PDB file of C-alpha atoms in Angstrom:
ATOM      1  CA  MET Y   1    -160.213  25.257   2.992  1.00  0.00           C
ATOM      2  CA  ASN Y   2    -157.014  25.782   1.027  1.00  0.00           C
ATOM      3  CA  ILE Y   3    -158.300  25.409  -2.563  1.00  0.00           C
ATOM      4  CA  GLY Y   4    -154.877  25.851  -4.149  1.00  0.00           C
ATOM      5  CA  ARG Y   5    -153.357  23.073  -2.063  1.00  0.00           C
ATOM      6  CA  SER Y   6    -156.315  20.790  -2.792  1.00  0.00           C
ATOM      7  CA  LEU Y   7    -155.890  21.305  -6.534  1.00  0.00           C
ATOM      8  CA  ILE Y   8    -152.200  20.410  -6.280  1.00  0.00           C
ATOM      9  CA  VAL Y   9    -153.013  17.218  -4.399  1.00  0.00           C
ATOM     10  CA  ILE Y  10    -155.711  16.226  -6.884  1.00  0.00           C
ATOM     11  CA  THR Y  11    -153.415  16.914  -9.838  1.00  0.00           C
ATOM     12  CA  THR Y  12    -150.660  14.829  -8.260  1.00  0.00           C
ATOM     13  CA  LEU Y  13    -153.016  11.920  -7.724  1.00  0.00           C
ATOM     14  CA  VAL Y  14    -154.281  12.060 -11.299  1.00  0.00           C
ATOM     15  CA  LEU Y  15    -150.761  12.110 -12.717  1.00  0.00           C
ATOM     16  CA  SER Y  16    -149.623   9.245 -10.500  1.00  0.00           C
ATOM     17  CA  ALA Y  17    -152.523   7.136 -11.763  1.00  0.00           C
ATOM     18  CA  CYS Y  18    -151.535   7.658 -15.400  1.00  0.00           C
ATOM     19  CA  PRO Y  19    -148.970   5.521 -17.246  1.00  0.00           C
ATOM     20  CA  ALA Y  20    -145.468   6.978 -17.245  1.00  0.00           C
ATOM     21  CA  MET Y  21    -144.631   9.043 -20.298  1.00  0.00           C
ATOM     22  CA  SER Y  22    -141.238   8.385 -21.867  1.00  0.00           C
ATOM     23  CA  GLN Y  23    -139.768  11.864 -22.295  1.00  0.00           C
ATOM     24  CA  LYS Y  24    -137.810  10.824 -25.378  1.00  0.00           C
ATOM     25  CA  SER Y  25    -140.535   8.971 -27.225  1.00  0.00           C
ATOM     26  CA  GLY Y  26    -144.067   9.957 -26.431  1.00  0.00           C
ATOM     27  CA  TRP Y  27    -144.724   6.310 -25.534  1.00  0.00           C
ATOM     28  CA  ARG Y  28    -147.029   5.913 -22.556  1.00  0.00           C
ATOM     29  CA  LEU Y  29    -145.003   3.353 -20.655  1.00  0.00           C
ATOM     30  CA  THR Y  30    -147.036   0.865 -18.653  1.00  0.00           C
ATOM     31  CA  GLU Y  31    -146.159  -1.991 -16.335  1.00  0.00           C
ATOM     32  CA  GLY Y  32    -146.374  -5.465 -17.867  1.00  0.00           C
ATOM     33  CA  GLN Y  33    -146.651  -6.459 -21.510  1.00  0.00           C
ATOM     34  CA  SER Y  34    -147.268  -3.829 -24.199  1.00  0.00           C
ATOM     35  CA  ILE Y  35    -146.825  -3.306 -27.931  1.00  0.00           C
ATOM     36  CA  TYR Y  36    -145.257   0.004 -29.026  1.00  0.00           C
ATOM     37  CA  PRO Y  37    -144.747   1.518 -32.510  1.00  0.00           C
ATOM     38  CA  VAL Y  38    -141.241   1.754 -33.962  1.00  0.00           C
ATOM     39  CA  VAL Y  39    -139.624   2.732 -37.244  1.00  0.00           C
ATOM     40  CA  GLN Y  40    -140.065  -0.045 -39.793  1.00  0.00           C
ATOM     41  CA  ARG Y  41    -136.790  -1.667 -40.774  1.00  0.00           C
ATOM     42  CA  LYS Y  42    -135.524  -4.391 -43.087  1.00  0.00           C
ATOM     43  CA  HIS Y  43    -137.643  -7.587 -42.820  1.00  0.00           C
ATOM     44  CA  MET Y  44    -139.229  -6.299 -39.593  1.00  0.00           C
ATOM     45  CA  GLN Y  45    -142.672  -5.106 -38.579  1.00  0.00           C
ATOM     46  CA  ALA Y  46    -143.251  -1.580 -37.282  1.00  0.00           C
ATOM     47  CA  HIS Y  47    -143.849  -2.520 -33.660  1.00  0.00           C
ATOM     48  CA  VAL Y  48    -141.981  -4.001 -30.721  1.00  0.00           C
ATOM     49  CA  PHE Y  49    -143.087  -6.036 -27.718  1.00  0.00           C
ATOM     50  CA  VAL Y  50    -141.895  -4.651 -24.390  1.00  0.00           C
ATOM     51  CA  PHE Y  51    -142.284  -6.005 -20.876  1.00  0.00           C
ATOM     52  CA  LEU Y  52    -141.730  -3.568 -18.010  1.00  0.00           C
ATOM     53  CA  PRO Y  53    -141.380  -4.927 -14.461  1.00  0.00           C
ATOM     54  CA  ARG Y  54    -143.166  -3.688 -11.379  1.00  0.00           C
ATOM     55  CA  GLY Y  55    -141.712  -0.402 -10.185  1.00  0.00           C
ATOM     56  CA  PHE Y  56    -140.065   0.231 -13.560  1.00  0.00           C
ATOM     57  CA  GLU Y  57    -140.208   3.999 -12.927  1.00  0.00           C
ATOM     58  CA  GLN Y  58    -137.956   3.761  -9.886  1.00  0.00           C
ATOM     59  CA  ARG Y  59    -134.626   2.741 -11.416  1.00  0.00           C
ATOM     60  CA  LYS Y  60    -132.854   1.401 -14.489  1.00  0.00           C
ATOM     61  CA  TRP Y  61    -133.334  -2.292 -15.238  1.00  0.00           C
ATOM     62  CA  PRO Y  62    -131.313  -5.013 -17.012  1.00  0.00           C
ATOM     63  CA  VAL Y  63    -132.657  -5.806 -20.470  1.00  0.00           C
ATOM     64  CA  ILE Y  64    -133.188  -9.083 -22.313  1.00  0.00           C
ATOM     65  CA  VAL Y  65    -133.496  -8.828 -26.080  1.00  0.00           C
ATOM     66  CA  TYR Y  66    -135.524 -11.790 -27.353  1.00  0.00           C
ATOM     67  CA  LEU Y  67    -135.607 -12.871 -31.015  1.00  0.00           C
ATOM     68  CA  HIS Y  68    -138.436 -15.238 -31.909  1.00  0.00           C
ATOM     69  CA  GLY Y  69    -138.341 -18.226 -34.239  1.00  0.00           C
ATOM     70  CA  ALA Y  70    -139.804 -18.655 -37.722  1.00  0.00           C
ATOM     71  CA  ALA Y  71    -143.342 -19.437 -36.531  1.00  0.00           C
ATOM     72  CA  GLN Y  72    -144.003 -15.881 -35.307  1.00  0.00           C
ATOM     73  CA  ARG Y  73    -143.157 -14.185 -38.606  1.00  0.00           C
ATOM     74  CA  GLY Y  74    -145.971 -12.033 -39.947  1.00  0.00           C
ATOM     75  CA  LYS Y  75    -148.392 -12.873 -37.143  1.00  0.00           C
ATOM     76  CA  ALA Y  76    -150.617 -10.335 -35.386  1.00  0.00           C
ATOM     77  CA  ALA Y  77    -148.725  -8.132 -32.950  1.00  0.00           C
ATOM     78  CA  ASP Y  78    -150.533  -9.631 -29.965  1.00  0.00           C
ATOM     79  CA  GLU Y  79    -148.902 -12.986 -30.768  1.00  0.00           C
ATOM     80  CA  MET Y  80    -145.761 -11.532 -29.229  1.00  0.00           C
ATOM     81  CA  ARG Y  81    -147.418 -11.902 -25.827  1.00  0.00           C
ATOM     82  CA  ASN Y  82    -147.165 -15.670 -26.262  1.00  0.00           C
ATOM     83  CA  THR Y  83    -143.575 -16.201 -27.343  1.00  0.00           C
ATOM     84  CA  ALA Y  84    -141.401 -18.708 -25.518  1.00  0.00           C
ATOM     85  CA  ILE Y  85    -139.995 -16.148 -23.107  1.00  0.00           C
ATOM     86  CA  ALA Y  86    -143.157 -14.047 -22.716  1.00  0.00           C
ATOM     87  CA  LYS Y  87    -145.030 -17.112 -21.465  1.00  0.00           C
ATOM     88  CA  GLN Y  88    -142.800 -17.117 -18.399  1.00  0.00           C
ATOM     89  CA  LEU Y  89    -144.146 -13.727 -17.348  1.00  0.00           C
ATOM     90  CA  LYS Y  90    -147.495 -15.297 -16.485  1.00  0.00           C
ATOM     91  CA  THR Y  91    -145.863 -17.351 -13.735  1.00  0.00           C
ATOM     92  CA  GLN Y  92    -143.161 -14.859 -12.757  1.00  0.00           C
ATOM     93  CA  PRO Y  93    -144.921 -11.559 -11.982  1.00  0.00           C
ATOM     94  CA  ASP Y  94    -141.744 -10.186 -10.385  1.00  0.00           C
ATOM     95  CA  PHE Y  95    -139.526 -10.919 -13.393  1.00  0.00           C
ATOM     96  CA  PRO Y  96    -136.598  -8.520 -12.817  1.00  0.00           C
ATOM     97  CA  PHE Y  97    -135.789  -7.594 -16.423  1.00  0.00           C
ATOM     98  CA  ILE Y  98    -137.133  -5.444 -19.186  1.00  0.00           C
ATOM     99  CA  ILE Y  99    -137.843  -7.593 -22.267  1.00  0.00           C
ATOM    100  CA  VAL Y 100    -137.558  -6.114 -25.758  1.00  0.00           C
ATOM    101  CA  SER Y 101    -138.714  -8.285 -28.644  1.00  0.00           C
ATOM    102  CA  PRO Y 102    -139.143  -7.142 -32.263  1.00  0.00           C
ATOM    103  CA  GLN Y 103    -141.141  -9.132 -34.817  1.00  0.00           C
ATOM    104  CA  LEU Y 104    -140.249 -10.251 -38.321  1.00  0.00           C
ATOM    105  CA  ALA Y 105    -142.373  -9.674 -41.412  1.00  0.00           C
ATOM    106  CA  ALA Y 106    -144.032 -12.696 -43.011  1.00  0.00           C
ATOM    107  CA  ASN Y 107    -141.484 -13.044 -45.826  1.00  0.00           C
ATOM    108  CA  ALA Y 108    -138.359 -12.406 -43.739  1.00  0.00           C
ATOM    109  CA  PRO Y 109    -135.578 -14.942 -44.429  1.00  0.00           C
ATOM    110  CA  GLY Y 110    -134.085 -14.346 -40.993  1.00  0.00           C
ATOM    111  CA  TRP Y 111    -132.901 -11.661 -38.611  1.00  0.00           C
ATOM    112  CA  ASP Y 112    -130.792  -8.868 -40.069  1.00  0.00           C
ATOM    113  CA  PRO Y 113    -128.365  -7.882 -37.285  1.00  0.00           C
ATOM    114  CA  ALA Y 114    -127.899  -4.304 -38.492  1.00  0.00           C
ATOM    115  CA  ALA Y 115    -131.666  -3.761 -38.491  1.00  0.00           C
ATOM    116  CA  VAL Y 116    -132.046  -5.194 -34.982  1.00  0.00           C
ATOM    117  CA  HIS Y 117    -129.221  -3.040 -33.648  1.00  0.00           C
ATOM    118  CA  ALA Y 118    -130.828   0.043 -35.219  1.00  0.00           C
ATOM    119  CA  LEU Y 119    -134.106  -0.867 -33.520  1.00  0.00           C
ATOM    120  CA  LEU Y 120    -132.304  -1.223 -30.182  1.00  0.00           C
ATOM    121  CA  ASP Y 121    -130.708   2.189 -30.677  1.00  0.00           C
ATOM    122  CA  GLU Y 122    -134.212   3.588 -31.065  1.00  0.00           C
ATOM    123  CA  VAL Y 123    -135.975   1.650 -28.333  1.00  0.00           C
ATOM    124  CA  LEU Y 124    -133.484   1.471 -25.465  1.00  0.00           C
ATOM    125  CA  SER Y 125    -133.257   5.252 -25.232  1.00  0.00           C
ATOM    126  CA  LYS Y 126    -136.994   5.347 -24.521  1.00  0.00           C
ATOM    127  CA  LEU Y 127    -136.921   2.887 -21.654  1.00  0.00           C
ATOM    128  CA  PRO Y 128    -135.515   2.829 -18.105  1.00  0.00           C
ATOM    129  CA  ALA Y 129    -132.822   0.487 -19.391  1.00  0.00           C
ATOM    130  CA  ASP Y 130    -129.449  -0.318 -17.880  1.00  0.00           C
ATOM    131  CA  THR Y 131    -127.683  -0.773 -21.196  1.00  0.00           C
ATOM    132  CA  TYR Y 132    -124.532  -2.051 -19.487  1.00  0.00           C
ATOM    133  CA  LYS Y 133    -126.643  -5.087 -18.553  1.00  0.00           C
ATOM    134  CA  LEU Y 134    -127.938  -5.972 -22.003  1.00  0.00           C
ATOM    135  CA  TYR Y 135    -128.492  -9.666 -22.793  1.00  0.00           C
ATOM    136  CA  ALA Y 136    -129.715 -11.438 -25.922  1.00  0.00           C
ATOM    137  CA  THR Y 137    -131.499 -14.749 -26.339  1.00  0.00           C
ATOM    138  CA  GLY Y 138    -133.596 -16.340 -29.046  1.00  0.00           C
ATOM    139  CA  THR Y 139    -135.011 -19.610 -30.304  1.00  0.00           C
ATOM    140  CA  SER Y 140    -134.304 -21.498 -33.528  1.00  0.00           C
ATOM    141  CA  MET Y 141    -134.150 -18.818 -36.254  1.00  0.00           C
ATOM    142  CA  GLY Y 142    -133.994 -16.293 -33.422  1.00  0.00           C
ATOM    143  CA  GLY Y 143    -131.080 -18.117 -31.849  1.00  0.00           C
ATOM    144  CA  ALA Y 144    -129.171 -17.802 -35.106  1.00  0.00           C
ATOM    145  CA  GLY Y 145    -130.030 -14.103 -35.015  1.00  0.00           C
ATOM    146  CA  VAL Y 146    -128.557 -13.837 -31.528  1.00  0.00           C
ATOM    147  CA  TRP Y 147    -125.204 -15.254 -32.673  1.00  0.00           C
ATOM    148  CA  ARG Y 148    -125.165 -12.688 -35.500  1.00  0.00           C
ATOM    149  CA  LEU Y 149    -126.182  -9.824 -33.208  1.00  0.00           C
ATOM    150  CA  ALA Y 150    -123.199 -10.521 -30.988  1.00  0.00           C
ATOM    151  CA  PHE Y 151    -120.912 -10.965 -33.988  1.00  0.00           C
ATOM    152  CA  GLU Y 152    -121.997  -7.579 -35.385  1.00  0.00           C
ATOM    153  CA  ARG Y 153    -121.359  -5.636 -32.151  1.00  0.00           C
ATOM    154  CA  PRO Y 154    -119.743  -7.895 -29.522  1.00  0.00           C
ATOM    155  CA  ALA Y 155    -119.049  -5.098 -27.051  1.00  0.00           C
ATOM    156  CA  ARG Y 156    -122.762  -4.312 -26.747  1.00  0.00           C
ATOM    157  CA  PHE Y 157    -123.837  -7.437 -24.865  1.00  0.00           C
ATOM    158  CA  ALA Y 158    -123.027  -8.597 -21.364  1.00  0.00           C
ATOM    159  CA  ALA Y 159    -123.988 -12.184 -22.361  1.00  0.00           C
ATOM    160  CA  ILE Y 160    -126.003 -14.187 -24.899  1.00  0.00           C
ATOM    161  CA  ALA Y 161    -128.038 -17.407 -24.730  1.00  0.00           C
ATOM    162  CA  PRO Y 162    -128.915 -18.898 -28.152  1.00  0.00           C
ATOM    163  CA  VAL Y 163    -131.426 -21.767 -27.983  1.00  0.00           C
ATOM    164  CA  ALA Y 164    -131.959 -24.627 -30.486  1.00  0.00           C
ATOM    165  CA  THR Y 165    -130.212 -22.845 -33.293  1.00  0.00           C
ATOM    166  CA  ALA Y 166    -128.115 -23.592 -36.331  1.00  0.00           C
ATOM    167  CA  ASP Y 167    -125.520 -21.210 -37.633  1.00  0.00           C
ATOM    168  CA  ARG Y 168    -122.068 -21.121 -39.107  1.00  0.00           C
ATOM    169  CA  LEU Y 169    -119.827 -18.211 -38.214  1.00  0.00           C
ATOM    170  CA  GLN Y 170    -116.478 -17.465 -39.732  1.00  0.00           C
ATOM    171  CA  ASP Y 171    -113.897 -16.007 -37.330  1.00  0.00           C
ATOM    172  CA  VAL Y 172    -115.994 -16.930 -34.282  1.00  0.00           C
ATOM    173  CA  CYS Y 173    -113.169 -15.660 -32.067  1.00  0.00           C
ATOM    174  CA  ARG Y 174    -114.510 -12.178 -32.775  1.00  0.00           C
ATOM    175  CA  ILE Y 175    -117.028 -12.802 -29.965  1.00  0.00           C
ATOM    176  CA  ARG Y 176    -114.663 -14.507 -27.519  1.00  0.00           C
ATOM    177  CA  THR Y 177    -115.230 -11.691 -24.993  1.00  0.00           C
ATOM    178  CA  VAL Y 178    -118.992 -12.347 -24.908  1.00  0.00           C
ATOM    179  CA  PRO Y 179    -120.129 -14.946 -22.342  1.00  0.00           C
ATOM    180  CA  VAL Y 180    -122.260 -17.595 -24.081  1.00  0.00           C
ATOM    181  CA  TRP Y 181    -124.616 -20.220 -22.688  1.00  0.00           C
ATOM    182  CA  ALA Y 182    -126.171 -22.236 -25.510  1.00  0.00           C
ATOM    183  CA  PHE Y 183    -129.020 -24.745 -25.145  1.00  0.00           C
ATOM    184  CA  HIS Y 184    -130.044 -27.590 -27.439  1.00  0.00           C
ATOM    185  CA  ASN Y 185    -131.812 -30.945 -27.437  1.00  0.00           C
ATOM    186  CA  ALA Y 186    -129.168 -33.592 -28.040  1.00  0.00           C
ATOM    187  CA  LEU Y 187    -131.474 -35.494 -30.425  1.00  0.00           C
ATOM    188  CA  ASP Y 188    -132.933 -32.477 -32.249  1.00  0.00           C
ATOM    189  CA  GLU Y 189    -133.702 -33.719 -35.755  1.00  0.00           C
ATOM    190  CA  HIS Y 190    -134.536 -30.221 -37.027  1.00  0.00           C
ATOM    191  CA  PHE Y 191    -131.270 -28.426 -36.227  1.00  0.00           C
ATOM    192  CA  PRO Y 192    -128.599 -30.908 -35.073  1.00  0.00           C
ATOM    193  CA  ALA Y 193    -127.003 -30.020 -31.761  1.00  0.00           C
ATOM    194  CA  ILE Y 194    -123.549 -30.259 -33.337  1.00  0.00           C
ATOM    195  CA  ASN Y 195    -124.067 -26.768 -34.772  1.00  0.00           C
ATOM    196  CA  ASP Y 196    -124.135 -25.071 -31.395  1.00  0.00           C
ATOM    197  CA  SER Y 197    -121.609 -27.489 -29.885  1.00  0.00           C
ATOM    198  CA  GLU Y 198    -119.001 -26.690 -32.518  1.00  0.00           C
ATOM    199  CA  LEU Y 199    -119.406 -22.958 -31.998  1.00  0.00           C
ATOM    200  CA  VAL Y 200    -118.955 -23.353 -28.248  1.00  0.00           C
ATOM    201  CA  ILE Y 201    -115.852 -25.521 -28.742  1.00  0.00           C
ATOM    202  CA  ALA Y 202    -114.398 -23.021 -31.228  1.00  0.00           C
ATOM    203  CA  LEU Y 203    -114.970 -20.116 -28.830  1.00  0.00           C
ATOM    204  CA  ASN Y 204    -113.248 -21.858 -25.960  1.00  0.00           C
ATOM    205  CA  ARG Y 205    -110.282 -22.693 -28.164  1.00  0.00           C
ATOM    206  CA  CYS Y 206    -109.653 -18.959 -28.490  1.00  0.00           C
ATOM    207  CA  ASP Y 207    -110.048 -18.302 -24.759  1.00  0.00           C
ATOM    208  CA  GLY Y 208    -113.757 -17.540 -24.936  1.00  0.00           C
ATOM    209  CA  ASN Y 209    -116.271 -18.000 -22.141  1.00  0.00           C
ATOM    210  CA  ALA Y 210    -118.803 -20.413 -23.599  1.00  0.00           C
ATOM    211  CA  LYS Y 211    -120.772 -23.453 -22.475  1.00  0.00           C
ATOM    212  CA  ILE Y 212    -123.672 -25.549 -23.723  1.00  0.00           C
ATOM    213  CA  THR Y 213    -126.473 -27.477 -22.044  1.00  0.00           C
ATOM    214  CA  LEU Y 214    -127.642 -30.512 -24.022  1.00  0.00           C
ATOM    215  CA  TYR Y 215    -131.008 -31.899 -22.960  1.00  0.00           C
ATOM    216  CA  GLN Y 216    -131.080 -35.646 -23.482  1.00  0.00           C
ATOM    217  CA  LYS Y 217    -134.244 -35.708 -25.566  1.00  0.00           C
ATOM    218  CA  ALA Y 218    -135.515 -35.428 -29.142  1.00  0.00           C
ATOM    219  CA  GLY Y 219    -137.558 -32.661 -30.737  1.00  0.00           C
ATOM    220  CA  HIS Y 220    -136.763 -29.054 -31.428  1.00  0.00           C
ATOM    221  CA  ASP Y 221    -138.294 -27.427 -28.338  1.00  0.00           C
ATOM    222  CA  ALA Y 222    -135.362 -26.743 -26.040  1.00  0.00           C
ATOM    223  CA  TRP Y 223    -136.797 -23.357 -25.064  1.00  0.00           C
ATOM    224  CA  THR Y 224    -139.616 -24.323 -22.697  1.00  0.00           C
ATOM    225  CA  GLU Y 225    -137.203 -25.918 -20.237  1.00  0.00           C
ATOM    226  CA  THR Y 226    -134.575 -23.234 -20.752  1.00  0.00           C
ATOM    227  CA  TYR Y 227    -136.743 -20.210 -20.051  1.00  0.00           C
ATOM    228  CA  ALA Y 228    -138.474 -21.875 -17.087  1.00  0.00           C
ATOM    229  CA  ASN Y 229    -135.091 -22.293 -15.397  1.00  0.00           C
ATOM    230  CA  GLY Y 230    -134.179 -19.443 -13.076  1.00  0.00           C
ATOM    231  CA  ALA Y 231    -130.507 -20.398 -13.396  1.00  0.00           C
ATOM    232  CA  LEU Y 232    -130.373 -18.712 -16.818  1.00  0.00           C
ATOM    233  CA  TYR Y 233    -131.453 -15.343 -15.435  1.00  0.00           C
ATOM    234  CA  ASP Y 234    -129.109 -15.672 -12.455  1.00  0.00           C
ATOM    235  CA  TRP Y 235    -126.299 -16.428 -14.893  1.00  0.00           C
ATOM    236  CA  PHE Y 236    -127.111 -13.327 -16.948  1.00  0.00           C
ATOM    237  CA  LEU Y 237    -126.889 -11.113 -13.881  1.00  0.00           C
ATOM    238  CA  SER Y 238    -123.680 -12.783 -12.681  1.00  0.00           C
ATOM    239  CA  GLN Y 239    -121.735 -11.753 -15.790  1.00  0.00           C
ATOM    240  CA  PRO Y 240    -119.579  -8.613 -15.921  1.00  0.00           C
ATOM    241  CA  THR Y 241    -121.324  -5.630 -17.476  1.00  0.00           C
ATOM    242  CA  SER Y 242    -120.784  -4.967 -21.153  1.00  0.00           C
ATOM    243  CA  PRO Y 243    -117.879  -2.664 -22.072  1.00  0.00           C
ATOM    244  CA  ILE Y 244    -120.117  -0.075 -23.738  1.00  0.00           C
ATOM    245  CA  ALA Y 245    -123.681   1.103 -23.246  1.00  0.00           C
ATOM    246  CA  ARG Y 246    -125.266   1.871 -26.603  1.00  0.00           C
TER     247      ARG Y 246
END
């Protein structure tokens, strides 16, 4: 019996059964939904939710950055497994994206774009991420954060999809190179749909690439229908890659 060869085989099997170790982070990367520690930043908690698809070790994957709404502020970290987009993972086991979702502290007034970008600088380097295929989406307060993320660094994102949000941006033409697909309930009494509609109109006036889907219903929840629709994810992947990968 070749003992040396047997030991090599056994060692290989043991290592293949262990979660992948990110060489740059010390994180033990695992398939599916996980919570990982990060540097604490302005108005944010010191952890991030990450979803890694099946076979994540085999190649680089497109990434969706998801910003939650006000209701998830200050909640237990495990609550991030039940956000609007994370719920889709239970019915889509072959979801072909990495998801990265930070969480706000309880007293946060909203998303600080500089802090989120700093978190992405930290996190994306630790993941098998195709940073030329980086997309951002978010709901309500998170949707407003998505507009601001793109405004802060427009060349970073291949596309954005704000959902049920309200925001006012000066010089919106700054993000005319970023493809936008906004979603809103036409009769939303919480954040009127006119907010997103006006931003889309303003972008297209300066040769932007923006559109909006208005669901003909009341209420604030435009996200359940949006994230259950495979057309959104197909649209993400159909966009040109972002100009820079950072």
